[in-house]
Coordinates of C-alpha atoms and ligand atoms in Angstrom, one line a residue:
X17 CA 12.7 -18.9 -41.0
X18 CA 9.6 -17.8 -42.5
X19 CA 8.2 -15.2 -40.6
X20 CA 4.1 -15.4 -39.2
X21 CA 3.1 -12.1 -41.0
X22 CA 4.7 -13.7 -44.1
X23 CA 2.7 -17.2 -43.6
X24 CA -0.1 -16.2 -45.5
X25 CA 1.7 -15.2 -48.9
X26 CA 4.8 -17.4 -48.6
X27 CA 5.0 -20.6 -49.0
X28 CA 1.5 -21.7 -47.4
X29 CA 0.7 -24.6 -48.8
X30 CA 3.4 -26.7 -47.0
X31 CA 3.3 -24.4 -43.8
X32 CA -0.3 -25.4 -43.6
X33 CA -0.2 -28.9 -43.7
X34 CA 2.5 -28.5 -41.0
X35 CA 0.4 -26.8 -38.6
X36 CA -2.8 -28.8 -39.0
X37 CA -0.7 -31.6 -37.9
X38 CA 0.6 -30.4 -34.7
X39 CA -0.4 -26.9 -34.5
X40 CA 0.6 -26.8 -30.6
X41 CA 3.8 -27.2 -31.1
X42 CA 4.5 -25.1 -34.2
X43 CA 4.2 -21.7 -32.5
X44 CA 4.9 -20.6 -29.1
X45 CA 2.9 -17.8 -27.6
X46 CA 4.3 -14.5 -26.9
X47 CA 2.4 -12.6 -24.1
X48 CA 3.2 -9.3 -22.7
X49 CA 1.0 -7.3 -20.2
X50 CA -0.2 -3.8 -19.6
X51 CA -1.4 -3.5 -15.4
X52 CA -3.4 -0.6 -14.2
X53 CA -3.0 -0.6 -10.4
X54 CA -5.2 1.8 -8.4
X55 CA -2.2 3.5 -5.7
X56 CA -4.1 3.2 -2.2
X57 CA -4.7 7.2 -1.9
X58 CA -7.9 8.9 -0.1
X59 CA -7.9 11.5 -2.8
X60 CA -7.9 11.7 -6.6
X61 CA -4.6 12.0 -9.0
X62 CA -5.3 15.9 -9.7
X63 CA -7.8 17.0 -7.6
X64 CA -9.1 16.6 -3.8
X65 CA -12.3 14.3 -4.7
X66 CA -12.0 11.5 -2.6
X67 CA -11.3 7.8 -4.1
X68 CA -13.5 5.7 -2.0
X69 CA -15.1 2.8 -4.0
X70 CA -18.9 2.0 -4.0
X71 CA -20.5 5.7 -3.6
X72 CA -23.5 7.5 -5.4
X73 CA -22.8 7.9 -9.1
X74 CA -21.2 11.4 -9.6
X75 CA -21.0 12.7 -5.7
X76 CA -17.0 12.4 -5.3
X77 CA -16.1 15.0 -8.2
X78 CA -15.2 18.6 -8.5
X79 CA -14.4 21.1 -11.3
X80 CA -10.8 19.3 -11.7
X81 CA -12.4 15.5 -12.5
X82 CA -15.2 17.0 -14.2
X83 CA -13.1 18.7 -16.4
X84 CA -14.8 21.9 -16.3
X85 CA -13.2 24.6 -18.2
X86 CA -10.1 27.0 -15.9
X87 CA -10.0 24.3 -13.8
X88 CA -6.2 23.1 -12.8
X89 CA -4.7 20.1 -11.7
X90 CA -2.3 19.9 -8.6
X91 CA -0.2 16.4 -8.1
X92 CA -1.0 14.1 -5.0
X93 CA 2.8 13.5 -3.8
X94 CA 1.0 10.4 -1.7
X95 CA 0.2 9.3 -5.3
X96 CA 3.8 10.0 -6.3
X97 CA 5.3 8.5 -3.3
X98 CA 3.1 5.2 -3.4
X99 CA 4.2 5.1 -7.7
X100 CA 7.8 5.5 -6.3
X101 CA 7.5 2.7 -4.1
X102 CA 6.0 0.6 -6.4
X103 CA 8.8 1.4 -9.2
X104 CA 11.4 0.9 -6.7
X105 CA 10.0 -2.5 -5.3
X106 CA 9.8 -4.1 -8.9
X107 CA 13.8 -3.0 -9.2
X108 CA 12.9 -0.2 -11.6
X109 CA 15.0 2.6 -12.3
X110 CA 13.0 6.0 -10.7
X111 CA 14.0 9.4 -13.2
X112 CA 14.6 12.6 -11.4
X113 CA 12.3 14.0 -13.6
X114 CA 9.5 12.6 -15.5
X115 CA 6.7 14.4 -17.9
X116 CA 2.8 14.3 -17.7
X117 CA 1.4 14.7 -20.7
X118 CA -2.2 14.5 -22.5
X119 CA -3.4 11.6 -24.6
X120 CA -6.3 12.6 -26.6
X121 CA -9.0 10.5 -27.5
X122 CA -13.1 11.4 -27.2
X123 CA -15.2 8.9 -24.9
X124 CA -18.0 9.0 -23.1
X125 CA -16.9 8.9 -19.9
X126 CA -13.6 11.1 -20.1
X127 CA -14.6 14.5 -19.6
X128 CA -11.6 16.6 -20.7
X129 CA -11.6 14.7 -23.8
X130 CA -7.9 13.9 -22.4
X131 CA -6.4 11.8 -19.8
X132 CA -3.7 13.1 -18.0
X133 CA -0.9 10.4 -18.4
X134 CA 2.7 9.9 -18.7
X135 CA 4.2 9.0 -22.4
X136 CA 7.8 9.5 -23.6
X137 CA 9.3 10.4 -20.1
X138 CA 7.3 7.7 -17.5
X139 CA 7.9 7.5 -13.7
X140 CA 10.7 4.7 -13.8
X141 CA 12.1 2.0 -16.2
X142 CA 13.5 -1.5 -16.4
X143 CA 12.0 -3.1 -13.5
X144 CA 11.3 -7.1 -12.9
X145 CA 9.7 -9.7 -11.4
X146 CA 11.1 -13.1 -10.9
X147 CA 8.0 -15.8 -11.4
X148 CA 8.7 -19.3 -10.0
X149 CA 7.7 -22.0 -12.5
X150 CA 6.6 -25.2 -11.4
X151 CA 10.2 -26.8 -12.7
X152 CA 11.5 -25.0 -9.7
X153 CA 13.5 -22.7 -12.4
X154 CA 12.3 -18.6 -12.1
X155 CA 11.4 -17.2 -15.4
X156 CA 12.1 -13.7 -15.1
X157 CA 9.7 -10.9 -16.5
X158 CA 11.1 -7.6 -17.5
X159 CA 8.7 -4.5 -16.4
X160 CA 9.3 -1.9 -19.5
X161 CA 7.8 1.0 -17.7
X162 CA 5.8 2.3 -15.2
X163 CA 4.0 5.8 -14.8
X164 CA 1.1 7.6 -13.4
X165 CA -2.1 8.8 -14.5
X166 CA -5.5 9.5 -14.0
X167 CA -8.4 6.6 -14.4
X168 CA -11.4 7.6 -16.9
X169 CA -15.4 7.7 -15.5
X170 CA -17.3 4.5 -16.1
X171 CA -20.2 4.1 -18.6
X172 CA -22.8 2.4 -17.1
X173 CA -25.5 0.3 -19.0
X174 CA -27.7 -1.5 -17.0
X175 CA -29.3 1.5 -15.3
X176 CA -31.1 3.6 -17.7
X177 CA -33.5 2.0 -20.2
X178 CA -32.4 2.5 -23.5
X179 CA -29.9 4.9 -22.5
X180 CA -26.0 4.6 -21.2
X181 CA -25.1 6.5 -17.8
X182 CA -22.2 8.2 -17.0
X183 CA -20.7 7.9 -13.3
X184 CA -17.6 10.1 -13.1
X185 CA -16.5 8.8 -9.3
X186 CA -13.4 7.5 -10.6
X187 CA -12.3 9.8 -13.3
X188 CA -9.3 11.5 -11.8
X189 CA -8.5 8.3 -9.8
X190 CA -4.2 7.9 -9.6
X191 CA -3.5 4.7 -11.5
X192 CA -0.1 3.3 -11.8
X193 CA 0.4 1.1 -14.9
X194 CA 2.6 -1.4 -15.4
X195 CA 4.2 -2.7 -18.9
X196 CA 5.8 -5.5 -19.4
X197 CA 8.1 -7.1 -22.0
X198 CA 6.8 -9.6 -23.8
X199 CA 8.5 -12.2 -21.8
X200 CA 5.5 -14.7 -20.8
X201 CA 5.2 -17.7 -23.0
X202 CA 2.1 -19.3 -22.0
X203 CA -1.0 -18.2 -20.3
X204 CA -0.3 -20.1 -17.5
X205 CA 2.6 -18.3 -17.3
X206 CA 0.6 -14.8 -17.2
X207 CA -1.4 -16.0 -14.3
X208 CA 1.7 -16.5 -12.9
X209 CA 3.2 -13.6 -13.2
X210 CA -0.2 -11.7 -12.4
X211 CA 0.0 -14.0 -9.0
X212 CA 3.2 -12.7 -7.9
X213 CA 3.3 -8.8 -9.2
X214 CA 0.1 -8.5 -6.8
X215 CA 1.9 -10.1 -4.1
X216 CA 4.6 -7.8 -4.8
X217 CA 2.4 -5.2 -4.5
X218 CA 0.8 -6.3 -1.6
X219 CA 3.9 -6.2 0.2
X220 CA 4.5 -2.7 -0.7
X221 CA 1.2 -1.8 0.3
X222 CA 0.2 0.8 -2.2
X223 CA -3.0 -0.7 -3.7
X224 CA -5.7 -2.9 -3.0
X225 CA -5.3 -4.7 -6.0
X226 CA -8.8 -5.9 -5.9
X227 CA -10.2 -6.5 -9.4
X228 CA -13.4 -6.8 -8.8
X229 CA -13.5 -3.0 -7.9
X230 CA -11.4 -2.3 -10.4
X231 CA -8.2 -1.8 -8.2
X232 CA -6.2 -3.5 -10.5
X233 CA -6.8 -4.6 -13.9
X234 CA -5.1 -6.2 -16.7
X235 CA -4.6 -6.0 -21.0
X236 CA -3.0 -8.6 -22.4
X237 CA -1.1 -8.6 -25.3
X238 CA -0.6 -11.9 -27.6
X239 CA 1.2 -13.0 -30.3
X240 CA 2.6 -16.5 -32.0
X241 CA 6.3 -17.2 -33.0
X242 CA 8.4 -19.9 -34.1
X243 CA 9.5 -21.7 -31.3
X244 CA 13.0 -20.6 -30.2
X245 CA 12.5 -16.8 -30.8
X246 CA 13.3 -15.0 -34.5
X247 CA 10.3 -12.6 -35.9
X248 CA 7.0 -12.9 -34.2
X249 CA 3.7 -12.5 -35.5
X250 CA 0.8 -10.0 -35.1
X251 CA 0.0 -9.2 -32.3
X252 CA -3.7 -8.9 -30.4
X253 CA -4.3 -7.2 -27.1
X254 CA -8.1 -8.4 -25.2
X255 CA -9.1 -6.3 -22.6
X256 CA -12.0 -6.5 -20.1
X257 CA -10.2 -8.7 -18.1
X258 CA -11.3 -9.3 -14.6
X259 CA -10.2 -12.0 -13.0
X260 CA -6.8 -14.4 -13.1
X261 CA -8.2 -17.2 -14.2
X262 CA -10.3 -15.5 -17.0
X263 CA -6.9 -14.1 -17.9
X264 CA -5.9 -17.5 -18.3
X265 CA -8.9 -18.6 -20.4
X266 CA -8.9 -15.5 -22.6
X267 CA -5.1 -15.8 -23.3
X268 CA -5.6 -19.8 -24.2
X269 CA -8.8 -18.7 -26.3
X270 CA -6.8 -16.0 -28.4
X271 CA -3.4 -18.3 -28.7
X272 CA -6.2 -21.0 -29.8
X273 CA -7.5 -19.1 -32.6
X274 CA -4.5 -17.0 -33.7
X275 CA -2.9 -20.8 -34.2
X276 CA -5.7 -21.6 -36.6
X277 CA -5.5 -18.6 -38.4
X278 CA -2.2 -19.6 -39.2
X279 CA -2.6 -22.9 -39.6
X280 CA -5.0 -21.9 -42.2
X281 CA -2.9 -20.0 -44.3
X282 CA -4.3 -16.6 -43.3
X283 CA -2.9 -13.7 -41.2
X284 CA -3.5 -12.5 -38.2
X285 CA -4.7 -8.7 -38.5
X286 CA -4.0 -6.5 -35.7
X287 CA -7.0 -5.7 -33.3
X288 CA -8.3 -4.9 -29.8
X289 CA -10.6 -7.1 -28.4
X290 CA -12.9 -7.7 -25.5
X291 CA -13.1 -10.8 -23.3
X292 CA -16.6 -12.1 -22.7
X293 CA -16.3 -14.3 -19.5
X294 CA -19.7 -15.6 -19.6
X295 CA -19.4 -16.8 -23.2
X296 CA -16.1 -17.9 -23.3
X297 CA -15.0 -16.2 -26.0
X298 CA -13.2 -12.9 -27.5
X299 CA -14.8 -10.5 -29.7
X300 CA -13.3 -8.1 -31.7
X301 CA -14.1 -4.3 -30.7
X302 CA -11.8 -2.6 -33.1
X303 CA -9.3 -2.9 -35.5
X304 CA -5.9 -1.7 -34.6
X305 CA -4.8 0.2 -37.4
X306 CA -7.6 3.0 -36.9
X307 CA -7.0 3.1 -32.8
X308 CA -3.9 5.7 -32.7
X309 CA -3.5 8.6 -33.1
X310 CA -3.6 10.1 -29.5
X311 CA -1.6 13.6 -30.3
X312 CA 0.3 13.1 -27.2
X313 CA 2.0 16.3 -25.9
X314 CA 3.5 17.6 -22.6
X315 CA 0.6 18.7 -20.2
X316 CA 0.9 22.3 -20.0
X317 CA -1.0 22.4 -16.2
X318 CA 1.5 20.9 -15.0
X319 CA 5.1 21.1 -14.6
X320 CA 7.5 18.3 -15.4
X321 CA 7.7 15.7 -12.2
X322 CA 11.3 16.2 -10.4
X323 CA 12.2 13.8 -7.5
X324 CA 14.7 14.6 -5.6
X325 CA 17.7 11.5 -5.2
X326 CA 17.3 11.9 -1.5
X327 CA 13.4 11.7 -1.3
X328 CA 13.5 8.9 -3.5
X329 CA 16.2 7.1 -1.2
X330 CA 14.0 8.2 1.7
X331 CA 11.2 6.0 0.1
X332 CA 13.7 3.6 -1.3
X333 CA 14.7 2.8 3.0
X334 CA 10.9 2.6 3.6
X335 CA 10.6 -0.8 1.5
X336 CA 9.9 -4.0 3.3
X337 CA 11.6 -7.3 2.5
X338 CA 10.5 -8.6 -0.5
X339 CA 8.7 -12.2 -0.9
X340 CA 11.6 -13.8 -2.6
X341 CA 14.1 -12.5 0.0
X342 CA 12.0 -13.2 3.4
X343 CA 11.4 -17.2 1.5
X344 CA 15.7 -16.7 1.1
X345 CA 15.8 -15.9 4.3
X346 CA 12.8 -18.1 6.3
X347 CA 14.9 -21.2 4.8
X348 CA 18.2 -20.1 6.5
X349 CA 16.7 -18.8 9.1
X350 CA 14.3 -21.1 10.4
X351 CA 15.5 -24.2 8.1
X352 CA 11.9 -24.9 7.0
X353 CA 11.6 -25.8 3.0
X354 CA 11.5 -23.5 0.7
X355 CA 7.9 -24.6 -0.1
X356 CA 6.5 -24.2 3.5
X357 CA 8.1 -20.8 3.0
X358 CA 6.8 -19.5 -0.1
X359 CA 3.0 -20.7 2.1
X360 CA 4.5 -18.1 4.9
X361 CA 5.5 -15.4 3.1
X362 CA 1.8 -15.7 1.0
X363 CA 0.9 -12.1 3.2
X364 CA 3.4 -9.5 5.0
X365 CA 1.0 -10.2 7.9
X366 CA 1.3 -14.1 7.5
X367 CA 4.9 -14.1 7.3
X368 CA 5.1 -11.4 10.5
X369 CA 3.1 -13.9 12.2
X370 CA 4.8 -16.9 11.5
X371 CA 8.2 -15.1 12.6
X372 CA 6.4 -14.0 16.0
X373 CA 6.3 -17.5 17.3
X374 CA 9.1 -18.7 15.6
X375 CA 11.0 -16.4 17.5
X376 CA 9.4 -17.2 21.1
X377 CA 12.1 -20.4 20.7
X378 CA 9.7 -23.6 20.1
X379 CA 10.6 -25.4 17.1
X380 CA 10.3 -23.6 13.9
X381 CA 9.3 -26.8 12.1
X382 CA 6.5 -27.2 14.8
X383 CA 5.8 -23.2 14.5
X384 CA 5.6 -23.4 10.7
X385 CA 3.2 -26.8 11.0
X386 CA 0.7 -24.9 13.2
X387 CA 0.6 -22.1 11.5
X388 CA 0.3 -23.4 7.7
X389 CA -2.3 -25.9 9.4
X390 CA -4.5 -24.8 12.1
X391 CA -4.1 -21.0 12.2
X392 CA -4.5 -20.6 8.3
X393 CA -7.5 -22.8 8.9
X394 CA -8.6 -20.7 11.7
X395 CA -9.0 -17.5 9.9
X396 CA -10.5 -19.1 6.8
X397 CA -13.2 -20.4 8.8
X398 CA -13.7 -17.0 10.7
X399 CA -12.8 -15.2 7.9
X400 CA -11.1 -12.8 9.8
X401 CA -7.9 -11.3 8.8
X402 CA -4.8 -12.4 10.9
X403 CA -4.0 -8.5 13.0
X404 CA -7.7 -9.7 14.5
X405 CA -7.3 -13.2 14.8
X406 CA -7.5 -13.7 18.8
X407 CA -4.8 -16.6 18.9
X408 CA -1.3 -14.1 19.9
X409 CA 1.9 -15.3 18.5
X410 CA 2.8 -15.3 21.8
X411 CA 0.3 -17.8 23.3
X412 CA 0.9 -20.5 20.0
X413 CA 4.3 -20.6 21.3
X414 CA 2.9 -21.6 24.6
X415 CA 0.6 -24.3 23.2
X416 CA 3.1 -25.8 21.2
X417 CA 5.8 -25.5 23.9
X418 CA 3.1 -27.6 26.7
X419 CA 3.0 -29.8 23.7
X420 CA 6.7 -30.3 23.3
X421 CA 7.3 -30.6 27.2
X422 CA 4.2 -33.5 27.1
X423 CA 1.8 -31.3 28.7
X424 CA -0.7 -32.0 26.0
X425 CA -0.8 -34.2 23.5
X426 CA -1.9 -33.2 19.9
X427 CA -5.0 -34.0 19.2
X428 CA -5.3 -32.2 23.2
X429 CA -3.7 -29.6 21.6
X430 CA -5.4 -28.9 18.8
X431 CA -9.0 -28.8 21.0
X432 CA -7.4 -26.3 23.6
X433 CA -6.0 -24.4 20.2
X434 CA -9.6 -24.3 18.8
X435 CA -11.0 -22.9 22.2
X436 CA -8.2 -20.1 21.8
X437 CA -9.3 -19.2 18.4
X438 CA -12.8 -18.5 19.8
X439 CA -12.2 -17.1 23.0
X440 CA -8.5 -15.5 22.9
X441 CA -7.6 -16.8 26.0
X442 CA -4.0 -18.1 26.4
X443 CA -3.7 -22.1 26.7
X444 CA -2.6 -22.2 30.4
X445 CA -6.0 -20.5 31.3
X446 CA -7.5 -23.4 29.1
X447 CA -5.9 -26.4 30.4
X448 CA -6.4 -25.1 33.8
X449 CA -10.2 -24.9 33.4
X450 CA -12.7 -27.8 33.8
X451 CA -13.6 -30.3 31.2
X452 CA -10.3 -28.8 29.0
X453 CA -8.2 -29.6 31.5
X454 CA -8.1 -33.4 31.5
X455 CA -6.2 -33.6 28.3
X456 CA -2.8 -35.0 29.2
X457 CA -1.7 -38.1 27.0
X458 CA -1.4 -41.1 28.1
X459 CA 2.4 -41.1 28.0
X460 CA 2.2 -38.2 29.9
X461 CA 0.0 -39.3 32.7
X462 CA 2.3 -42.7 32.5
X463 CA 5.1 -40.4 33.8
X464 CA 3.8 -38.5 36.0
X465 CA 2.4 -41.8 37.9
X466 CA 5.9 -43.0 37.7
X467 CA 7.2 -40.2 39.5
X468 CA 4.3 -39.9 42.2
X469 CA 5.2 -43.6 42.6
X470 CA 8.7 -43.6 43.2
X471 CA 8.2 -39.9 45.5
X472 CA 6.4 -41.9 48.1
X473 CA 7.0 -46.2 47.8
X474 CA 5.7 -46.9 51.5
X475 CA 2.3 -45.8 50.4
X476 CA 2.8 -47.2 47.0
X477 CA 3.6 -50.3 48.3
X478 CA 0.8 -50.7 51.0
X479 CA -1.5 -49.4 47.7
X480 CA -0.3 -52.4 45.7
X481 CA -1.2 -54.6 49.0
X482 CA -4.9 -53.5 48.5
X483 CA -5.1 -50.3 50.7
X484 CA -7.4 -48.5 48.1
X485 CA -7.9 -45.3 49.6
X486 CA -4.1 -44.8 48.6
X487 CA -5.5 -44.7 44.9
X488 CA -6.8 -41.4 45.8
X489 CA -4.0 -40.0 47.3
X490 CA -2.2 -40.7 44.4
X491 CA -4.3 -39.0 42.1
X492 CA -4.2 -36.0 43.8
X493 CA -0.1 -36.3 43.9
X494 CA -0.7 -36.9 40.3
X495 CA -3.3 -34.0 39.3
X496 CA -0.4 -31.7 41.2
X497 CA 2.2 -32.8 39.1
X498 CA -0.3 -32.2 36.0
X499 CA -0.6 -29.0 37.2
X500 CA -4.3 -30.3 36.5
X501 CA -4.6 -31.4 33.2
X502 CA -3.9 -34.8 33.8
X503 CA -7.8 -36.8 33.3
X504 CA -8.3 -38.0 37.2
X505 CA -9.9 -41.1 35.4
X506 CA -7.2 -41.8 33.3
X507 CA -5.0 -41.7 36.2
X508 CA -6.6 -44.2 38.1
X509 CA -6.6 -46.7 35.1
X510 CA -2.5 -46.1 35.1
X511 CA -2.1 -46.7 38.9
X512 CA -4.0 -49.7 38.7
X513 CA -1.7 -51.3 35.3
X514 CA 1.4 -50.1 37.1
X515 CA 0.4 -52.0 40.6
X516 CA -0.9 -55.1 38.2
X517 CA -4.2 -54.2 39.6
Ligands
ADP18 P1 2.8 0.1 -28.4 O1 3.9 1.0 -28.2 O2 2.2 -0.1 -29.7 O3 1.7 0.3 -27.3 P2 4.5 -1.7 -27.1 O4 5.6 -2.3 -27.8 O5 4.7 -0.6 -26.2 O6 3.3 -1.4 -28.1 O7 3.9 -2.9 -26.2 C1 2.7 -2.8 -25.6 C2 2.5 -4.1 -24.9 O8 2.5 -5.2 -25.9 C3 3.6 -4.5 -24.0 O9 3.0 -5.1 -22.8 C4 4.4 -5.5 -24.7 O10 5.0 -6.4 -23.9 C5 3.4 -6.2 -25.6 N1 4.0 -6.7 -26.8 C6 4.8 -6.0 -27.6 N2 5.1 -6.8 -28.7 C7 4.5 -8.0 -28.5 C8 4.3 -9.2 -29.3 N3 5.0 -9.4 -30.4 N4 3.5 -10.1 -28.8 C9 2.8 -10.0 -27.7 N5 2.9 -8.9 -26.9 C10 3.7 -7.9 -27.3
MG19 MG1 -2.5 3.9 -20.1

């Protein structure tokens, strides 16, 4: 039970040998998470600057952001509120009253030399998210804390020569972030987590949680233990992380060298460091020791954050069903597989959409099919989000219920579904029209020759003794029974195998 910090001065000889062996299984890597989310507001944390992404460097600030001196901060109560949801959708516990408070440090692009944050008295505690592993068993992730504060300016490099620029759009911005236990054990397990928190917060609909504007972004913490728990080792944290999978990579990286450290006989020091995607690797920005010292204390702008119980149960009522519940519930419900409904419940809108034509009583199997199938491949292809998509719930059910009766047959189907997609119209409008309408199957048309047949045998019998212009009048009985979609063509060919011409 040697301990990792310990490796380097214990017994390292033998330990070393160990590890250069199998290093992989040795240690097991102990990850924990720190999210900022940007909350979905049209104004800033503090101030009334607006939060919109993408505009001229320094046009959405004001005395407040810019930090200028006698200016005060207000709260945004839709920040609060969307923090509050947030809190209360991860099954955190929302405090009555919570404390802002000022971490000091000097950069660049903070201009109060101070961000207004939330330290010893956050927002809400103990929350967590349940991550389904491939196994099939959850792995549940325990959310430490969550509170509020503002974002910092950006430095920009690239846009003066030999100089850095400062853009303070987004200092002031109303950032929620998320901390985590360290209860992820792998990297792939990280992404995995990261997959479903953003679905999570999808659902709850208080951020865009698009990283590559910086809605939501993620530092990750790592460390190595002995398998099965006991002491771990140092621990790391990279930041600059920008996407999920170079989450993944940089994670794998660091676990990858910390293991050779220690497999090495040496130690891991504590550090920050910065993920460089297009190298592949981490650097080290600072050590950790010398980081710090922020001289937190209770923002003196402000007062200290009290919720009342009954506005927080107000915003407690306003939460939608939660992923895992509506998948809980889609398998009762509908008695498709848990699988097809974890694809279902991927978006609130996909899931919404899904239940529309489930509920117009075709065959929730057959509902789930189409919808996983041609209508996710629809909108991919027009890249449209599903509110525009011009195929209505309403009108799938109609598709697949023509289908069901024998109307159409798939592949039919599938064209007069296509021709919705691009035009909107609903599929009886489609069969009905040229061209699209001879799409009946041949079973289909079998039948409905059948029953023309046996609706009128004098004729069918003086047919079958060569009177061909009865082959015309049969048709026609045969197109009405169609209700036109039968392929006049097709129809012929079935009259004449049925009369063994
Ligand atoms: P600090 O108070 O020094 O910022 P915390 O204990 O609050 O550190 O943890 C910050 C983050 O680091 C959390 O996300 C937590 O899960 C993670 N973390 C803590 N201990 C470890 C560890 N031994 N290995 C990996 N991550 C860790
Ligand atoms: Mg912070």
């Amino acid at each position: 039970s040697t301990s990792l910090s310990e490796s380097g001065r214990g017994p390292p000889l033998r330990l070393a040998q160990t590890l250069s062996h199998m290093p992989e299984q040795t240690y097991e890597p102990v990850i924990g998470l720190e999210i900022h989310v940007q909350l979905k507001t049209q104004t800033k944390m503090f101030c009334a600057s607006p939060t919109a992404y993408g505009g001229p460097p320094n046009t959405q600030v004001c005395p407040v952001c810019l930090g200028l001196p006698g200016a005060l901060p207000t709260v945004n109560g839709r920040a609060v509120e969307l923090g509050v949801k947030a809190a209360l959708g991860l099954g955190a516990t929302v405090h009555g009253t919570s404390v802002f408070a000022r971490k000091s440090y000097f950069y660049p692009d903070l201009p109060k030399g101070y961000q207004i944050t939330q330290h010893d008295r956050p927002l809400a505690t103990d929350g967590a998210v349940d991550v389904p592993s491939a196994g099939g068993t959850a792995r549940h992730v325990r959310i430490r804390r969550l509170h509020l504060e503002e974002d910092s300016g950006k430095s920009l490099h690239d846009r003066v020569e030999g100089a850095t620029a400062i853009d303070l759009n987004r200092a002031g911005t109303p950032l929620l972030e998320i901390v985590t236990e360290p209860d992820l054990a792998s990297p792939a397990d990280a992404r995995a987590f990261l997959t479903q928190l953003k679905q999570a917060l999808a659902y709850l609909d208080v951020s865009d949680c698009n990283m590559e504007e910086g809605s939501l972004r993620v530092d990750a913490n790592v460390s190595l233990r002995r398998p099965g728990g006991g002491e771990g080792g140092t621990r790391t944290e990279i930041k600059n992380l920008n996407t999920f999978s170079g989450i993944e990579k940089a994670l794998a990286f660091e676990v990858e060298r910390q293991s050779r450290v220690l497999a090495g006989g040496g130690e891991v020091r504590p550090a920050t460091l910065l993920w460089d995607a297009a190298r592949g690797e981490a650097r080290e920005i600072r050590g950790k020791e010398d980081g710090g010292d922020y001289r937190y204390f209770p923002e003196p702008d402000l007062p200290p954050l009290v919720l009342e119980d009954s506005w927080i149960d107000g915003v407690r009522r306003s939460l939608p069903e939660m992923p895992a519940k509506r998948v809980a519930r889609f398998v009762e419900e509908y008695g498709i597989t848990p699988g097809h409904a974890a694809v279902l419940t991927g978006t609130r809108d996909l899931a919404d959409y899904y239940e529309a034509v489930a509920r117009c009583g075709v065959s929730c199997q057959e509902a789930a099919n189409w919808v996983m199938g041609e209508v996710l491949a629809a909108i991919n292809a027009q890249s449209c989000a599903l509110p525009q998509f011009r195929v209505r719930p309403r009108d799938l059910a109609d598709l697949i219920a023509m289908m069901d009766e024998g109307i159409l047959s798939r592949p039919a189907a599938r064209q007069v579904f296509a021709r919705m997609a691009e035009t909107g119209e609903p599929p009886a409008q489609i069969v009905g029209e040229a061209g699209l309408g001879r799409v009946a199957d041949a079973a289909a048309v079998s039948a409905w020759v059948d029953e023309a047949l046996a609706a009128y045998p004098a004729e069918a019998e003086r047919l079958r003794a060569g009177d061909a212009k009865l082959s015309a009048f049969f048709v026609g009985r045969v197109m009405n029974l169609s209700g036109g979609v039968a392929d006049p063509a097709q129809v012929n060919s079935a009259l004449k195998e049925k009369l063994g011409g």
